[in-house]
């Protein structure tokens, strides 16, 4: 993964930045769960990185993701309702009503516009109205599997190549870079990952003998397999006192609770439910590792969140950050990891922790905002 040095040139003061990110959180089976707050969403965290550099940020999101409580402080939010929802599902490919009018009226007021994904109606609309100031922030690293990949392949080979040639593409991972570079010659070689909140998530030299899982409790996250590996790990008397903290909610909560009870793990495995970043931070920074074993996620915001907290990651290789973690000694990325892997991360924790600290500035929301602006200045 290409990284800029920490000595990135400071961007001009007071840029006015528009971020169009319609989908604020992952929906399970198309069901959008509205939260009381969207402060901890990836895109609001990213926006605060720009704001820390004295820039103004406006976020356009789908109305369906509007929080039940107040909007984030100091971020101007614009919510647009989705249309033709049976075809363009708000949780997957929303078609925002009024975005064309909004951009025609307001795009001249913004210095930089950022959208998410090449395969996006919002990115298509912005490409037609303000391509000269547009960055498409690319996460997808493969064609979506819906309808045997035909919609995605048609979009990238026809619509994208014909109507979206001008905008600059900034990938979020090397795999995303390699994928989108097949369809565009305007792809940044510099990667801009999901930035994590540097003010809330920070390292400590005081750790506990614990691991942490931060995840939705749903099929595909393989929480049961991680609990089984942890159970084998603590069967070693040297590690019998370790604790596994599980943070998150979802429809498998009762199944996981039963697994914990049936295996007499109540003293070692603690379920905490959903937590805000402020509530999560101490568990994350004090753990010996974040545990990940997903069969459904390419990109996980919790991975950079752990790294900037000084906490190494034990993970499988499906997420696009796996090579980055291994190459920079930020943890262990391997498939079918087990109790032996946990023993290895514990024995070498100090080395991994030091590497995480060394990488921290590149993965904070401020560091990622600096990189995005630096790319914009040199390529737009």
Coordinates of C-alpha atoms in Angstrom, one line a residue:
X1 CA 0.0 0.0 0.0
X2 CA 1.5 3.3 -1.1
X3 CA 1.7 5.8 1.8
X4 CA 2.7 9.5 1.8
X5 CA 5.2 10.6 4.4
X6 CA 4.1 12.4 7.5
X7 CA 5.6 15.6 5.9
X8 CA 2.6 16.2 3.5
X9 CA 2.4 19.8 2.4
X10 CA -0.3 21.7 4.3
X11 CA -3.4 22.3 2.2
X12 CA -4.8 25.8 1.6
X13 CA -6.9 27.0 4.5
X14 CA -10.7 26.9 4.4
X15 CA -11.5 24.7 1.4
X16 CA -15.2 24.0 1.0
X17 CA -15.5 20.3 0.6
X18 CA -18.6 18.3 -0.5
X19 CA -18.7 14.6 0.3
X20 CA -21.5 12.6 -1.3
X21 CA -21.8 9.3 0.6
X22 CA -25.4 8.1 0.4
X23 CA -25.0 4.9 2.4
X24 CA -23.9 5.6 5.9
X25 CA -24.0 2.1 7.3
X26 CA -24.3 -1.5 6.3
X27 CA -27.8 -2.9 6.1
X28 CA -28.6 -6.5 6.9
X29 CA -30.7 -8.1 4.1
X30 CA -31.6 -4.7 2.8
X31 CA -33.0 -3.6 6.2
X32 CA -31.6 -0.2 7.2
X33 CA -31.3 0.2 11.0
X34 CA -31.4 3.9 11.9
X35 CA -29.3 4.8 14.9
X36 CA -29.7 7.7 17.3
X37 CA -26.4 9.2 16.1
X38 CA -24.2 8.9 13.0
X39 CA -21.2 10.5 14.7
X40 CA -19.2 7.3 14.6
X41 CA -19.9 6.4 10.9
X42 CA -16.9 6.2 8.7
X43 CA -17.8 9.2 6.6
X44 CA -18.4 11.5 9.5
X45 CA -15.1 10.5 11.0
X46 CA -13.4 11.2 7.6
X47 CA -15.2 14.6 7.5
X48 CA -13.8 15.5 11.0
X49 CA -10.3 14.9 9.5
X50 CA -10.8 17.7 7.0
X51 CA -12.4 19.9 9.6
X52 CA -9.3 19.5 11.9
X53 CA -7.4 21.0 9.0
X54 CA -9.7 24.1 9.0
X55 CA -11.8 23.0 6.0
X56 CA -15.6 23.2 5.9
X57 CA -17.4 20.0 5.0
X58 CA -20.9 19.2 3.8
X59 CA -22.1 15.6 3.5
X60 CA -24.9 14.4 1.3
X61 CA -26.6 11.2 2.5
X62 CA -29.7 9.2 1.7
X63 CA -32.7 10.3 3.7
X64 CA -33.2 6.7 4.8
X65 CA -30.0 6.9 6.9
X66 CA -31.0 10.1 8.7
X67 CA -30.3 9.7 12.5
X68 CA -33.1 9.5 15.0
X69 CA -31.2 12.1 17.1
X70 CA -29.2 15.2 16.2
X71 CA -26.9 15.6 13.3
X72 CA -23.1 15.6 13.9
X73 CA -21.8 18.8 15.3
X74 CA -20.3 21.3 12.8
X75 CA -21.0 19.1 9.7
X76 CA -23.6 20.4 7.4
X77 CA -25.8 17.5 6.4
X78 CA -28.0 17.3 3.4
X79 CA -30.4 14.3 3.2
X80 CA -32.0 13.3 -0.2
X81 CA -34.8 10.8 -0.5
X82 CA -34.2 7.7 -2.7
X83 CA -36.5 7.1 -5.7
X84 CA -37.6 4.0 -7.6
X85 CA -36.6 2.0 -4.5
X86 CA -37.8 -1.4 -5.7
X87 CA -35.1 -1.3 -8.4
X88 CA -32.5 1.0 -6.9
X89 CA -32.5 -0.2 -3.3
X90 CA -31.4 2.5 -0.8
X91 CA -29.1 0.0 1.0
X92 CA -27.3 -1.0 -2.2
X93 CA -27.6 1.4 -5.1
X94 CA -29.7 4.4 -4.1
X95 CA -30.9 6.9 -6.7
X96 CA -31.0 10.2 -4.8
X97 CA -33.9 12.5 -5.8
X98 CA -32.8 16.0 -6.2
X99 CA -29.0 15.5 -6.4
X100 CA -28.8 16.8 -10.0
X101 CA -30.6 20.0 -9.0
X102 CA -28.5 20.3 -5.9
X103 CA -25.2 20.0 -7.8
X104 CA -26.2 22.3 -10.6
X105 CA -27.1 25.0 -8.1
X106 CA -24.3 24.5 -5.6
X107 CA -21.3 22.8 -7.1
X108 CA -19.5 26.1 -7.9
X109 CA -19.5 26.8 -4.1
X110 CA -17.3 23.8 -3.5
X111 CA -13.6 23.5 -4.1
X112 CA -13.5 19.7 -4.0
X113 CA -16.2 17.0 -4.4
X114 CA -15.8 13.4 -3.2
X115 CA -18.2 10.6 -4.0
X116 CA -18.1 6.9 -3.1
X117 CA -17.6 4.2 -5.7
X118 CA -17.5 4.2 -9.5
X119 CA -20.6 1.9 -9.5
X120 CA -22.8 4.6 -8.1
X121 CA -25.6 6.8 -9.5
X122 CA -24.3 9.7 -7.4
X123 CA -20.9 9.4 -8.9
X124 CA -22.4 9.3 -12.4
X125 CA -24.4 12.5 -11.7
X126 CA -21.4 14.3 -10.2
X127 CA -19.2 13.2 -13.1
X128 CA -21.6 14.9 -15.6
X129 CA -21.9 18.1 -13.6
X130 CA -18.6 18.8 -11.9
X131 CA -15.9 16.3 -13.2
X132 CA -13.1 18.8 -12.9
X133 CA -13.3 18.9 -9.1
X134 CA -14.5 15.4 -8.5
X135 CA -12.7 12.5 -6.7
X136 CA -14.3 9.1 -6.8
X137 CA -13.2 7.2 -3.6
X138 CA -13.1 3.6 -4.7
X139 CA -13.8 0.8 -2.2
X140 CA -15.0 -2.1 -4.3
X141 CA -12.3 -4.4 -5.5
X142 CA -14.4 -6.8 -7.6
X143 CA -17.7 -6.9 -9.5
X144 CA -20.8 -7.2 -7.4
X145 CA -22.3 -10.7 -7.6
X146 CA -25.9 -9.6 -8.2
X147 CA -27.4 -11.1 -11.4
X148 CA -24.1 -13.0 -12.2
X149 CA -22.2 -9.7 -12.1
X150 CA -23.9 -8.4 -15.3
X151 CA -25.0 -5.0 -13.9
X152 CA -21.6 -4.2 -12.5
X153 CA -19.8 -5.4 -15.7
X154 CA -22.1 -3.4 -17.9
X155 CA -21.7 -0.3 -15.7
X156 CA -17.9 -0.4 -15.7
X157 CA -17.4 -1.4 -19.3
X158 CA -20.1 0.9 -20.8
X159 CA -21.4 3.7 -18.5
X160 CA -18.2 4.3 -16.6
X161 CA -15.9 4.3 -19.7
X162 CA -18.3 6.5 -21.8
X163 CA -19.7 8.9 -19.2
X164 CA -17.2 8.9 -16.2
X165 CA -13.8 9.3 -17.9
X166 CA -12.8 12.6 -16.4
X167 CA -12.9 12.2 -12.6
X168 CA -9.8 11.1 -10.7
X169 CA -10.2 7.8 -8.9
X170 CA -8.6 7.4 -5.4
X171 CA -8.6 3.8 -4.2
X172 CA -9.0 2.7 -0.6
X173 CA -6.8 -0.4 -1.0
X174 CA -4.3 -1.9 -3.4
X175 CA -6.9 -4.4 -4.5
X176 CA -9.4 -1.6 -5.2
X177 CA -6.6 0.1 -7.2
X178 CA -5.9 -3.0 -9.3
X179 CA -9.6 -3.5 -10.0
X180 CA -10.6 0.0 -11.1
X181 CA -7.4 0.5 -13.0
X182 CA -8.8 -2.0 -15.6
X183 CA -11.4 0.6 -16.5
X184 CA -9.7 4.0 -16.0
X185 CA -6.4 5.5 -16.6
X186 CA -7.0 8.3 -14.0
X187 CA -6.3 6.2 -10.9
X188 CA -4.2 7.5 -8.1
X189 CA -1.3 5.3 -7.1
X190 CA -1.6 6.6 -3.5
X191 CA -4.0 4.7 -1.3
X192 CA -6.4 6.6 1.0
X193 CA -7.8 4.1 3.6
X194 CA -10.7 4.7 6.0
X195 CA -9.3 7.1 8.5
X196 CA -10.0 6.6 12.2
X197 CA -10.7 9.3 14.8
X198 CA -7.4 10.3 16.3
X199 CA -8.9 12.2 19.2
X200 CA -11.0 9.3 20.5
X201 CA -8.8 6.3 19.5
X202 CA -5.2 6.6 20.8
X203 CA -2.6 4.1 22.2
X204 CA -1.7 3.3 25.7
X205 CA 1.2 1.5 27.3
X206 CA -1.1 -0.1 29.8
X207 CA -2.8 -3.2 28.3
X208 CA -4.9 -6.0 29.8
X209 CA -4.8 -9.6 29.0
X210 CA -7.7 -9.5 26.6
X211 CA -8.8 -9.6 23.0
X212 CA -11.6 -7.7 21.4
X213 CA -14.1 -8.5 18.6
X214 CA -15.9 -5.4 17.2
X215 CA -18.5 -6.7 14.8
X216 CA -22.1 -6.9 13.8
X217 CA -23.4 -10.3 15.2
X218 CA -24.5 -11.7 11.9
X219 CA -23.8 -14.8 9.8
X220 CA -20.6 -14.4 7.8
X221 CA -18.7 -12.7 10.6
X222 CA -17.8 -16.1 12.1
X223 CA -18.0 -15.0 15.7
X224 CA -18.5 -18.6 16.7
X225 CA -15.3 -19.7 15.1
X226 CA -13.3 -17.0 16.9
X227 CA -14.9 -17.9 20.2
X228 CA -13.9 -21.6 19.6
X229 CA -10.3 -20.5 18.9
X230 CA -10.3 -18.4 22.0
X231 CA -11.7 -21.3 24.1
X232 CA -8.8 -23.5 22.9
X233 CA -6.4 -20.7 23.7
X234 CA -7.5 -20.3 27.3
X235 CA -7.4 -24.1 27.8
X236 CA -3.6 -23.5 28.2
X237 CA -3.2 -22.7 31.9
X238 CA -0.8 -19.9 31.1
X239 CA -3.6 -18.1 29.3
X240 CA -6.7 -19.2 31.3
X241 CA -7.2 -15.7 32.8
X242 CA -7.6 -14.0 29.4
X243 CA -10.8 -12.2 28.5
X244 CA -12.5 -11.9 25.1
X245 CA -14.7 -8.8 24.8
X246 CA -17.4 -8.9 22.0
X247 CA -18.7 -5.5 21.0
X248 CA -21.7 -5.2 18.6
X249 CA -25.3 -6.3 18.1
X250 CA -27.2 -8.3 15.6
X251 CA -29.6 -11.2 15.0
X252 CA -27.1 -13.9 16.2
X253 CA -26.7 -12.4 19.7
X254 CA -28.7 -15.2 21.4
X255 CA -26.9 -17.9 19.5
X256 CA -23.6 -16.5 20.6
X257 CA -24.8 -16.2 24.2
X258 CA -25.8 -19.9 24.1
X259 CA -22.4 -20.9 22.7
X260 CA -20.7 -19.1 25.6
X261 CA -23.0 -20.7 28.2
X262 CA -22.8 -24.2 26.7
X263 CA -19.0 -24.1 26.8
X264 CA -18.8 -22.6 30.3
X265 CA -17.1 -19.4 29.0
X266 CA -19.1 -16.9 31.0
X267 CA -16.1 -15.8 33.1
X268 CA -13.8 -15.3 30.0
X269 CA -16.1 -14.0 27.3
X270 CA -18.1 -10.8 27.8
X271 CA -20.7 -9.5 25.5
X272 CA -21.2 -5.7 25.6
X273 CA -23.7 -5.0 22.8
X274 CA -23.5 -1.9 20.6
X275 CA -21.0 0.8 21.8
X276 CA -20.1 4.2 20.6
X277 CA -16.5 4.9 19.8
X278 CA -16.0 6.7 23.1
X279 CA -17.3 3.6 24.9
X280 CA -15.3 1.2 22.8
X281 CA -12.0 3.1 22.9
X282 CA -10.6 1.7 26.2
X283 CA -11.4 -1.9 25.3
X284 CA -9.7 -1.5 21.9
X285 CA -6.5 0.2 23.1
X286 CA -6.0 -2.1 26.1
X287 CA -6.5 -5.4 24.1
X288 CA -3.6 -7.5 22.9
X289 CA -5.3 -7.8 19.5
X290 CA -8.5 -7.1 17.5
X291 CA -9.9 -10.4 16.1
X292 CA -11.4 -10.7 12.6
X293 CA -12.5 -13.7 10.7
X294 CA -15.0 -12.5 8.2
X295 CA -16.3 -14.2 5.1
X296 CA -18.3 -11.2 3.9
X297 CA -16.3 -8.0 4.2
X298 CA -13.6 -6.5 1.9
X299 CA -13.1 -3.4 3.9
X300 CA -13.4 -3.1 7.7
X301 CA -13.2 0.3 9.4
X302 CA -12.3 -1.4 12.7
X303 CA -8.9 -2.5 11.4
X304 CA -7.4 1.0 11.1
X305 CA -9.3 1.9 14.3
X306 CA -7.4 -0.8 16.1
X307 CA -4.0 0.1 14.5
X308 CA -4.2 3.8 15.5
X309 CA -5.1 2.6 19.0
X310 CA -1.8 0.7 19.0
X311 CA -3.5 -2.6 18.9
X312 CA -2.4 -5.3 16.4
X313 CA -4.9 -7.3 14.3
X314 CA -5.4 -11.0 14.0
X315 CA -7.4 -11.5 10.8
X316 CA -8.1 -13.6 7.8
X317 CA -7.1 -12.6 4.3
X318 CA -10.4 -11.7 2.7
X319 CA -10.3 -8.0 3.8
X320 CA -8.3 -5.9 1.3
X321 CA -6.1 -4.6 4.1
X322 CA -4.6 -8.1 4.8
X323 CA -1.4 -7.6 2.8
X324 CA -1.0 -4.2 4.3
X325 CA -1.2 -5.6 7.8
X326 CA 1.3 -8.4 7.1
X327 CA 3.7 -6.2 5.1
X328 CA 3.9 -3.6 7.9
X329 CA 3.9 -6.0 10.8
X330 CA 0.7 -4.7 12.2
X331 CA -0.6 -8.1 13.2
X332 CA -1.1 -11.5 11.6
X333 CA -3.3 -12.0 8.5
X334 CA -3.8 -15.6 7.6
X335 CA -6.7 -17.9 6.9
X336 CA -7.8 -20.4 9.4
X337 CA -6.0 -18.7 12.3
X338 CA -6.4 -20.5 15.6
X339 CA -5.3 -20.6 19.2
X340 CA -1.6 -20.9 18.1
X341 CA -2.0 -17.6 16.3
X342 CA -3.3 -16.0 19.4
X343 CA -0.3 -17.3 21.4
X344 CA 2.0 -15.9 18.7
X345 CA 0.4 -12.4 18.8
X346 CA 0.7 -12.3 22.6
X347 CA 4.4 -13.4 22.6
X348 CA 5.3 -10.7 20.0
X349 CA 2.8 -8.0 21.2
X350 CA 5.5 -5.4 21.9
X351 CA 6.9 -5.6 18.3
X352 CA 3.4 -5.4 16.7
X353 CA 2.4 -2.6 19.1
X354 CA 5.5 -0.5 18.1
X355 CA 4.7 -1.0 14.4
X356 CA 1.1 0.2 15.0
X357 CA 2.3 3.3 16.7
X358 CA 4.8 3.9 13.8
X359 CA 1.9 3.6 11.2
X360 CA -0.6 5.6 13.2
X361 CA -0.3 9.0 11.6
X362 CA -1.0 7.5 8.1
X363 CA -4.3 6.0 9.3
X364 CA -5.9 8.7 11.3
X365 CA -8.7 10.7 9.8
X366 CA -6.5 13.8 9.7
X367 CA -3.7 11.9 8.0
X368 CA -6.1 10.4 5.4
X369 CA -7.6 13.9 4.8
X370 CA -4.2 15.3 4.2
X371 CA -3.4 12.6 1.7
X372 CA -6.7 13.2 -0.1
X373 CA -6.1 16.9 -0.4
X374 CA -2.5 16.3 -1.5
X375 CA -3.7 14.0 -4.3
X376 CA -6.3 16.6 -5.3
X377 CA -3.8 19.4 -5.5
X378 CA -1.4 17.4 -7.6
X379 CA -3.8 15.8 -10.0
X380 CA -6.9 18.1 -10.5

